[in-house]
Amino acid sequence: MTPTTSGATSHTTPKPPLPAWTATLTWKAAVFITVMCCALAALLGALVHVSVANQTVGQARDRALGRLDEATKAYEAGARLGPLAGIDPAGLPDSLRRLAAGGDRGTMVSSRAKTPTMWAAGPIDGNRVLAVEVDYSQGARTIDGLDQAIVGSSVLAIGATLLVGAFAVTRVTRRLHATARVARRISGGDLDARVGDPRTRNPARHQDEVAAVAGALDSMASSLQRKLLSEQRFTADVAHELRTPLTGLHAAAELLPPGRPTELVRDRVAALRTLTEDLLEISRLDARSERVDLDDNRLGPLAERVVRGSGTETEVVVVRDVCVLTDRRRLERVLGNLVTNAHRHGSPPVVLTVDGPVITVRDHGEGYPDYLVEGGPQRFRTEGGARGHGLGLTIALGQAEVLGASLRFTNAQDGGALATLTLPYDDHRP
């Protein structure tokens, strides 16, 4: 029977994420400059070290071989050897001794009594070795001093290059950050925002990539502003032009005799008047000419009043009632549009919940379309032949912005559309 072992589940501790500043262009440029400078300094230092070391060692070798020639001539003439020459000296390295005993001449640098020494050895009669030594401490000090100079100069060069590079990169990133800030302001609705890079003001001046991006962003913002202003003017003009004939049409409809056709005409005229008023309201919101009339309002009674005015079966749940400083008329407009939209495009039950400064309106239908959740309401948009959401949610979002509130459109996990309105609120207020 094969024994079984119970395996333990191993948990690998995830590595902590890097700080946010490591993702900046300045940090990446600094790392790149440092790595390249270090690589270049190491390469140049190695080349200089090898060149000077070879030259120093070569000079010491030539002196040692010259003294070996003199010692060999003195030995053959029977003269006395010099003080730094000898036969089979005690400090001669074994590898050089074996080389010379084999009949070859050679040199080697070694340490004798902690002093760098250049040895030169050659064969003489009877397998003996004649060797001379040359003080190599000066050459070793020269190479050590050179290495220290290379390291010191490399550190200074890397530091200076890093400072200059960081300064240059910071100037570029500062301009990029300014361009990004303007882009965020434009996306937030401030169409008057411009980068205004001085390099783009003179067309004859050569522009770098950052100036090209800034100029393209300014051109895009100007074009977008012109188109939006044209659209706003068109919407306002259409609404104003429709107002007069609709007023006459409404008066004429009131004079028709009672009956089903009259009811249909009056219903369609009322719908056209509502649409016209909505268009006028949107044009005022687009022009940002609305002004708020702030006053203290308790949200619980206000929500109940909105539901009663809508004439719908909407459940009001007050979890926590608070008093907020807001524009009552605009807030009622926002909540009324949300409740009406929930009944028109969702399914019952529709619940309006007040939880402090947060008010939610939820239905139990199919939920908001994906485009609305991702990008917010769009005027008169429909998908797949389905009925669109008209202008109600657009007006609700615009009025919420006038109030300084946040309005989000999501879908509940268990189904249904969920609109969440968060009002500005001071905790110290009663």
Coordinates of C-alpha atoms in Angstrom, one line a residue:
M1 CA 0.0 0.0 0.0
T2 CA 1.5 3.3 -1.0
P3 CA 1.6 5.8 1.8
T4 CA 0.1 9.2 1.2
T5 CA 1.3 12.5 2.5
S6 CA -0.9 15.5 3.0
G7 CA 0.6 18.4 1.1
A8 CA 0.6 21.8 2.7
T9 CA -0.5 24.8 0.6
S10 CA 2.4 27.2 0.2
H11 CA 1.6 30.9 0.2
T12 CA 4.0 33.1 -1.7
T13 CA 4.3 36.5 -0.2
P14 CA 3.7 39.0 -3.0
K15 CA 6.5 41.5 -3.5
P16 CA 5.6 45.0 -2.4
P17 CA 4.9 47.4 -5.2
L18 CA 7.5 49.9 -6.1
P19 CA 6.9 53.5 -5.0
A20 CA 4.9 55.7 -7.4
W21 CA 7.9 58.0 -8.0
T22 CA 9.8 55.2 -9.7
A23 CA 7.4 55.3 -12.6
T24 CA 8.2 58.9 -13.4
L25 CA 10.2 59.8 -16.5
T26 CA 12.8 61.7 -14.4
W27 CA 13.5 58.6 -12.4
K28 CA 13.8 56.4 -15.5
A29 CA 16.1 58.9 -17.2
A30 CA 18.2 59.2 -14.0
V31 CA 18.6 55.4 -13.8
F32 CA 19.4 55.2 -17.6
I33 CA 22.0 58.0 -17.3
T34 CA 23.6 56.4 -14.2
V35 CA 23.8 53.0 -15.8
M36 CA 25.3 54.4 -19.0
C37 CA 27.8 56.6 -17.2
C38 CA 28.9 53.7 -15.0
A39 CA 29.3 51.4 -18.0
L40 CA 31.2 54.0 -19.9
A41 CA 33.4 54.8 -16.9
A42 CA 34.1 51.1 -16.2
L43 CA 35.1 50.6 -19.9
L44 CA 37.4 53.6 -20.1
G45 CA 38.8 52.9 -16.7
A46 CA 39.6 49.3 -17.7
L47 CA 41.2 50.4 -20.9
V48 CA 43.4 53.0 -19.2
H49 CA 44.3 50.6 -16.4
V50 CA 45.4 47.9 -18.8
S51 CA 47.3 50.3 -21.0
V52 CA 49.2 51.9 -18.1
A53 CA 49.8 48.6 -16.3
N54 CA 51.2 47.1 -19.4
Q55 CA 53.5 50.1 -19.9
T56 CA 54.7 50.1 -16.3
V57 CA 55.2 46.3 -16.2
G58 CA 57.0 46.4 -19.6
Q59 CA 59.4 49.1 -18.3
A60 CA 60.2 47.1 -15.2
R61 CA 60.6 43.9 -17.2
D62 CA 63.1 45.6 -19.5
R63 CA 65.1 46.9 -16.5
A64 CA 65.1 43.4 -14.9
L65 CA 66.2 41.7 -18.2
G66 CA 68.9 44.3 -18.6
R67 CA 70.3 43.6 -15.2
L68 CA 70.0 39.9 -15.8
D69 CA 72.2 40.3 -18.9
E70 CA 74.8 42.3 -16.9
A71 CA 74.7 39.6 -14.1
T72 CA 75.1 36.8 -16.7
K73 CA 78.2 38.6 -18.2
A74 CA 79.7 39.1 -14.8
Y75 CA 79.1 35.5 -13.8
E76 CA 80.7 34.3 -17.1
A77 CA 83.7 36.6 -16.5
G78 CA 84.1 35.3 -13.0
A79 CA 83.4 38.8 -11.6
R80 CA 81.3 39.5 -8.5
L81 CA 77.6 39.6 -8.9
G82 CA 75.7 42.7 -7.9
P83 CA 73.7 43.1 -4.6
L84 CA 70.4 42.3 -6.3
A85 CA 71.6 39.3 -8.2
G86 CA 72.2 35.8 -7.1
I87 CA 72.3 32.1 -7.9
D88 CA 69.2 30.2 -6.8
P89 CA 68.1 33.1 -4.4
A90 CA 65.6 32.2 -1.6
G91 CA 62.8 34.5 -2.6
L92 CA 62.6 33.4 -6.3
P93 CA 59.1 32.2 -7.2
D94 CA 58.9 28.5 -7.9
S95 CA 57.2 28.8 -11.3
L96 CA 59.9 31.2 -12.5
R97 CA 62.6 28.9 -11.0
R98 CA 61.3 25.9 -12.9
L99 CA 61.1 28.0 -16.1
A100 CA 64.7 29.1 -15.8
A101 CA 65.9 25.6 -14.9
G102 CA 64.3 24.3 -18.1
G103 CA 66.5 26.5 -20.1
D104 CA 64.3 29.6 -20.7
R105 CA 64.5 33.1 -19.5
G106 CA 61.5 34.8 -17.9
T107 CA 60.2 37.6 -15.6
M108 CA 57.6 37.7 -12.9
V109 CA 56.1 40.2 -10.4
S110 CA 55.8 38.9 -6.8
S111 CA 55.9 40.3 -3.3
R112 CA 59.0 39.9 -1.2
A113 CA 58.8 41.1 2.4
K114 CA 55.5 42.9 1.5
T115 CA 57.4 44.8 -1.2
P116 CA 56.4 44.4 -4.9
T117 CA 59.4 43.0 -6.8
M118 CA 60.1 42.3 -10.5
W119 CA 62.2 39.1 -10.9
A120 CA 64.2 38.1 -14.0
A121 CA 65.8 34.6 -14.1
G122 CA 67.8 32.6 -16.6
P123 CA 69.7 29.3 -16.7
I124 CA 73.3 28.8 -16.0
D125 CA 75.4 25.6 -15.7
G126 CA 74.4 22.6 -13.6
N127 CA 70.7 23.3 -13.7
R128 CA 71.2 26.3 -11.5
V129 CA 69.3 29.6 -12.0
L130 CA 70.7 33.1 -12.1
A131 CA 68.1 35.6 -11.0
V132 CA 68.0 39.4 -10.3
E133 CA 65.3 41.4 -8.7
V134 CA 64.1 45.0 -9.3
D135 CA 62.1 47.1 -6.9
Y136 CA 58.6 47.4 -8.4
S137 CA 57.0 49.4 -5.6
Q138 CA 57.0 52.6 -7.6
G139 CA 55.2 51.0 -10.5
A140 CA 52.6 49.4 -8.1
R141 CA 52.0 52.7 -6.5
T142 CA 51.6 54.3 -9.9
I143 CA 48.9 51.8 -10.9
D144 CA 47.1 52.1 -7.5
G145 CA 47.1 55.8 -7.8
L146 CA 45.8 55.6 -11.3
D147 CA 43.0 53.3 -10.2
Q148 CA 42.0 55.7 -7.4
A149 CA 42.1 58.6 -9.8
I150 CA 39.9 56.7 -12.3
V151 CA 37.4 55.9 -9.6
G152 CA 37.3 59.4 -8.2
S153 CA 37.0 61.1 -11.6
S154 CA 34.3 58.6 -12.6
V155 CA 32.3 59.4 -9.5
L156 CA 32.6 63.1 -10.2
A157 CA 31.8 62.7 -13.8
I158 CA 28.7 60.5 -13.1
G159 CA 27.5 63.0 -10.5
A160 CA 27.9 66.0 -12.8
T161 CA 26.3 64.2 -15.7
L162 CA 23.4 63.0 -13.6
L163 CA 22.8 66.5 -12.3
V164 CA 22.9 68.0 -15.8
G165 CA 20.8 65.2 -17.2
A166 CA 18.2 65.5 -14.4
F167 CA 18.0 69.2 -14.9
A168 CA 17.4 68.8 -18.7
V169 CA 14.9 65.9 -18.2
T170 CA 13.1 67.9 -15.4
R171 CA 12.6 70.8 -17.8
V172 CA 11.0 68.4 -20.3
T173 CA 8.9 66.6 -17.8
R174 CA 7.7 69.9 -16.3
R175 CA 6.4 70.9 -19.7
L176 CA 4.8 67.5 -20.1
H177 CA 3.1 67.8 -16.7
A178 CA 1.8 71.2 -17.6
T179 CA 0.4 69.7 -20.9
A180 CA -1.2 66.9 -18.9
R181 CA -2.8 69.3 -16.5
V182 CA -4.3 71.3 -19.3
A183 CA -5.6 68.1 -20.9
R184 CA -7.3 67.1 -17.6
R185 CA -8.9 70.5 -17.3
I186 CA -10.2 70.2 -20.9
S187 CA -11.6 66.8 -20.2
G188 CA -13.2 68.2 -17.0
G189 CA -15.1 70.8 -19.1
D190 CA -12.8 73.8 -19.0
L191 CA -12.6 74.4 -22.7
D192 CA -10.8 77.8 -22.2
A193 CA -7.7 76.0 -20.9
R194 CA -4.6 76.2 -23.1
V195 CA -1.0 75.1 -22.7
G196 CA 0.4 78.2 -24.4
D197 CA 3.9 76.9 -24.9
P198 CA 6.1 79.8 -26.0
R199 CA 7.8 77.6 -28.6
T200 CA 4.5 77.3 -30.6
R201 CA 3.9 81.1 -30.9
N202 CA 6.6 81.5 -33.6
P203 CA 5.9 79.2 -36.6
A204 CA 9.4 79.8 -38.0
R205 CA 11.0 78.5 -34.8
H206 CA 12.0 74.8 -34.7
Q207 CA 9.7 72.9 -32.3
D208 CA 10.6 69.9 -30.2
E209 CA 8.3 67.0 -29.6
V210 CA 6.8 68.5 -26.4
A211 CA 6.0 71.8 -28.2
A212 CA 4.4 69.8 -31.0
V213 CA 2.1 67.9 -28.5
A214 CA 1.2 71.2 -26.7
G215 CA 0.4 72.9 -30.0
A216 CA -1.7 70.0 -31.1
L217 CA -3.6 70.0 -27.8
D218 CA -4.3 73.7 -28.0
S219 CA -5.5 73.3 -31.6
M220 CA -7.8 70.4 -30.6
A221 CA -9.2 72.3 -27.7
S222 CA -9.9 75.4 -29.8
S223 CA -11.6 73.2 -32.5
L224 CA -13.6 71.4 -29.9
Q225 CA -14.7 74.6 -28.2
R226 CA -15.9 76.1 -31.5
K227 CA -17.9 73.0 -32.3
L228 CA -19.5 72.8 -28.8
L229 CA -20.3 76.5 -28.8
S230 CA -21.9 76.1 -32.2
E231 CA -23.9 73.1 -31.0
Q232 CA -25.0 75.0 -27.9
R233 CA -26.1 78.0 -30.0
F234 CA -28.0 75.7 -32.3
T235 CA -29.8 74.0 -29.4
A236 CA -30.7 77.3 -27.8
D237 CA -31.9 78.8 -31.2
V238 CA -34.0 75.7 -32.0
A239 CA -35.6 75.8 -28.6
H240 CA -36.4 79.5 -28.8
E241 CA -37.7 79.2 -32.3
L242 CA -40.0 76.3 -31.3
R243 CA -41.3 78.1 -28.3
T244 CA -43.5 80.6 -30.1
P245 CA -45.3 78.2 -32.5
L246 CA -45.7 75.7 -29.7
T247 CA -47.4 78.3 -27.6
G248 CA -49.9 79.0 -30.4
L249 CA -50.3 75.3 -31.1
H250 CA -51.1 74.7 -27.4
A251 CA -53.7 77.5 -27.4
A252 CA -55.3 76.1 -30.6
A253 CA -55.3 72.6 -29.1
E254 CA -57.3 73.9 -26.1
L255 CA -60.0 75.1 -28.5
L256 CA -60.5 71.7 -30.1
P257 CA -63.8 69.8 -29.3
P258 CA -63.5 67.1 -26.7
G259 CA -62.6 63.7 -28.0
R260 CA -59.9 61.1 -28.4
P261 CA -58.1 63.0 -31.3
T262 CA -58.1 66.1 -29.2
E263 CA -56.5 64.2 -26.3
L264 CA -53.8 62.8 -28.6
V265 CA -53.0 66.3 -30.0
R266 CA -52.9 67.9 -26.6
D267 CA -50.6 65.0 -25.3
R268 CA -48.2 65.5 -28.2
V269 CA -48.2 69.2 -27.8
A270 CA -47.4 68.8 -24.1
A271 CA -44.6 66.5 -25.0
L272 CA -43.1 69.0 -27.5
R273 CA -43.4 71.8 -24.9
T274 CA -41.6 69.6 -22.3
L275 CA -38.9 68.8 -24.8
T276 CA -38.5 72.5 -25.7
E277 CA -38.1 73.4 -22.1
D278 CA -35.6 70.6 -21.6
L279 CA -33.6 71.9 -24.5
L280 CA -33.6 75.4 -23.1
E281 CA -32.5 74.1 -19.7
I282 CA -29.6 72.2 -21.3
S283 CA -28.5 75.2 -23.3
R284 CA -28.4 77.2 -20.0
L285 CA -26.4 74.4 -18.3
D286 CA -24.0 74.2 -21.3
A287 CA -23.4 78.0 -21.1
R288 CA -22.7 77.6 -17.4
S289 CA -24.9 80.6 -16.6
E290 CA -26.9 79.0 -13.8
R291 CA -26.7 80.4 -10.3
V292 CA -27.7 78.5 -7.2
D293 CA -30.0 79.7 -4.5
L294 CA -28.6 78.0 -1.3
D295 CA -30.7 77.3 1.7
D296 CA -30.9 74.7 4.5
N297 CA -33.0 71.7 3.5
R298 CA -33.6 68.4 5.2
L299 CA -33.3 65.6 2.7
G300 CA -35.9 63.2 4.1
P301 CA -39.0 65.5 3.7
L302 CA -37.6 66.8 0.4
A303 CA -37.3 63.2 -1.0
E304 CA -40.9 62.4 0.1
R305 CA -42.1 65.7 -1.5
V306 CA -40.4 64.7 -4.8
V307 CA -42.0 61.3 -4.8
R308 CA -45.5 62.8 -4.1
G309 CA -45.0 65.3 -6.9
S310 CA -43.9 62.6 -9.4
G311 CA -47.2 60.7 -8.9
T312 CA -45.4 57.4 -9.0
E313 CA -45.3 54.3 -6.7
T314 CA -41.8 54.9 -5.3
E315 CA -40.7 53.7 -1.9
V316 CA -38.8 56.2 0.2
V317 CA -36.3 54.8 2.8
V318 CA -34.7 57.3 5.2
V319 CA -31.7 55.6 6.8
R320 CA -30.2 58.9 8.2
D321 CA -31.7 62.3 7.7
V322 CA -29.4 65.3 7.5
C323 CA -29.8 69.0 6.8
V324 CA -27.7 70.2 3.8
L325 CA -27.0 73.6 2.3
T326 CA -28.3 73.3 -1.3
D327 CA -30.6 74.7 -3.9
R328 CA -34.0 73.0 -3.2
R329 CA -35.5 73.6 -6.7
R330 CA -32.5 72.1 -8.5
L331 CA -32.2 69.2 -6.1
E332 CA -35.9 68.4 -6.6
R333 CA -35.3 68.6 -10.4
V334 CA -32.4 66.0 -10.1
L335 CA -34.4 63.6 -8.0
G336 CA -37.5 64.0 -10.0
N337 CA -35.7 63.2 -13.2
L338 CA -34.1 60.1 -11.6
V339 CA -37.3 58.8 -10.3
T340 CA -39.2 59.4 -13.6
N341 CA -36.4 57.7 -15.5
A342 CA -36.4 54.7 -13.2
H343 CA -40.2 54.2 -13.8
R344 CA -40.0 54.9 -17.5
H345 CA -37.0 52.7 -18.4
G346 CA -36.8 50.3 -15.4
S347 CA -39.1 48.0 -13.5
P348 CA -40.7 48.3 -10.1
P349 CA -40.1 48.4 -7.3
V350 CA -38.3 51.7 -7.4
V351 CA -36.7 52.7 -4.1
L352 CA -35.3 56.2 -3.2
T353 CA -32.9 55.9 -0.2
V354 CA -31.6 58.8 1.9
D355 CA -28.5 57.9 3.9
G356 CA -27.0 61.2 5.1
P357 CA -25.8 63.3 2.2
V358 CA -26.0 60.3 -0.2
I359 CA -29.3 59.7 -2.0
T360 CA -29.8 56.6 -4.3
V361 CA -32.5 55.8 -6.7
R362 CA -32.8 52.2 -7.7
D363 CA -35.1 50.2 -9.9
H364 CA -35.2 46.4 -10.6
G365 CA -35.1 46.4 -14.4
E366 CA -32.4 45.5 -16.9
G367 CA -30.1 48.3 -15.6
Y368 CA -28.3 51.1 -17.4
P369 CA -26.7 50.4 -20.8
D370 CA -22.9 49.9 -20.8
Y371 CA -22.2 53.2 -22.7
L372 CA -24.1 55.1 -20.0
V373 CA -22.3 53.5 -17.1
E374 CA -18.9 54.0 -18.7
G375 CA -19.3 57.5 -20.2
G376 CA -22.4 59.0 -18.7
P377 CA -25.7 60.0 -20.3
Q378 CA -25.7 61.0 -23.9
R379 CA -28.5 63.1 -25.5
F380 CA -31.1 61.1 -27.5
R381 CA -28.8 58.1 -27.8
T382 CA -30.3 54.7 -28.4
E383 CA -28.8 51.2 -28.9
G384 CA -30.1 48.2 -30.8
G385 CA -33.5 49.9 -31.5
A386 CA -34.2 50.2 -27.8
R387 CA -35.8 53.4 -26.5
G388 CA -33.3 56.0 -25.4
H389 CA -33.0 57.8 -22.2
G390 CA -33.9 61.2 -23.6
L391 CA -32.7 64.4 -21.8
G392 CA -33.7 63.6 -18.2
L393 CA -30.5 62.0 -17.1
T394 CA -28.4 64.7 -19.0
I395 CA -30.3 67.4 -17.1
A396 CA -29.9 65.6 -13.8
L397 CA -26.2 65.3 -14.3
G398 CA -25.9 69.0 -15.3
Q399 CA -27.9 70.2 -12.3
A400 CA -25.9 68.0 -10.0
E401 CA -22.7 69.7 -11.3
V402 CA -24.3 73.1 -10.6
L403 CA -25.0 72.0 -7.0
G404 CA -21.4 70.8 -6.6
A405 CA -22.7 67.2 -6.2
S406 CA -21.5 63.9 -7.6
L407 CA -23.9 61.8 -9.6
R408 CA -22.8 58.3 -10.6
F409 CA -24.7 55.7 -12.7
T410 CA -24.1 52.0 -12.0
N411 CA -25.9 48.7 -12.1
A412 CA -26.6 46.8 -8.9
Q413 CA -25.0 43.4 -8.5
D414 CA -28.4 41.6 -8.2
G415 CA -29.9 43.5 -11.1
G416 CA -31.4 47.0 -11.7
A417 CA -30.1 50.5 -12.4
L418 CA -28.6 52.5 -9.5
A419 CA -28.1 56.2 -9.5
T420 CA -26.1 57.6 -6.6
L421 CA -26.2 61.3 -5.8
T422 CA -23.6 62.6 -3.2
L423 CA -24.2 66.1 -2.0
P424 CA -21.6 68.4 -0.4
Y425 CA -22.1 68.2 3.4
D426 CA -20.6 69.7 6.5
D427 CA -20.5 67.2 9.3
H428 CA -20.7 70.0 11.9
R429 CA -24.1 71.2 10.6
P430 CA -27.1 70.0 12.6

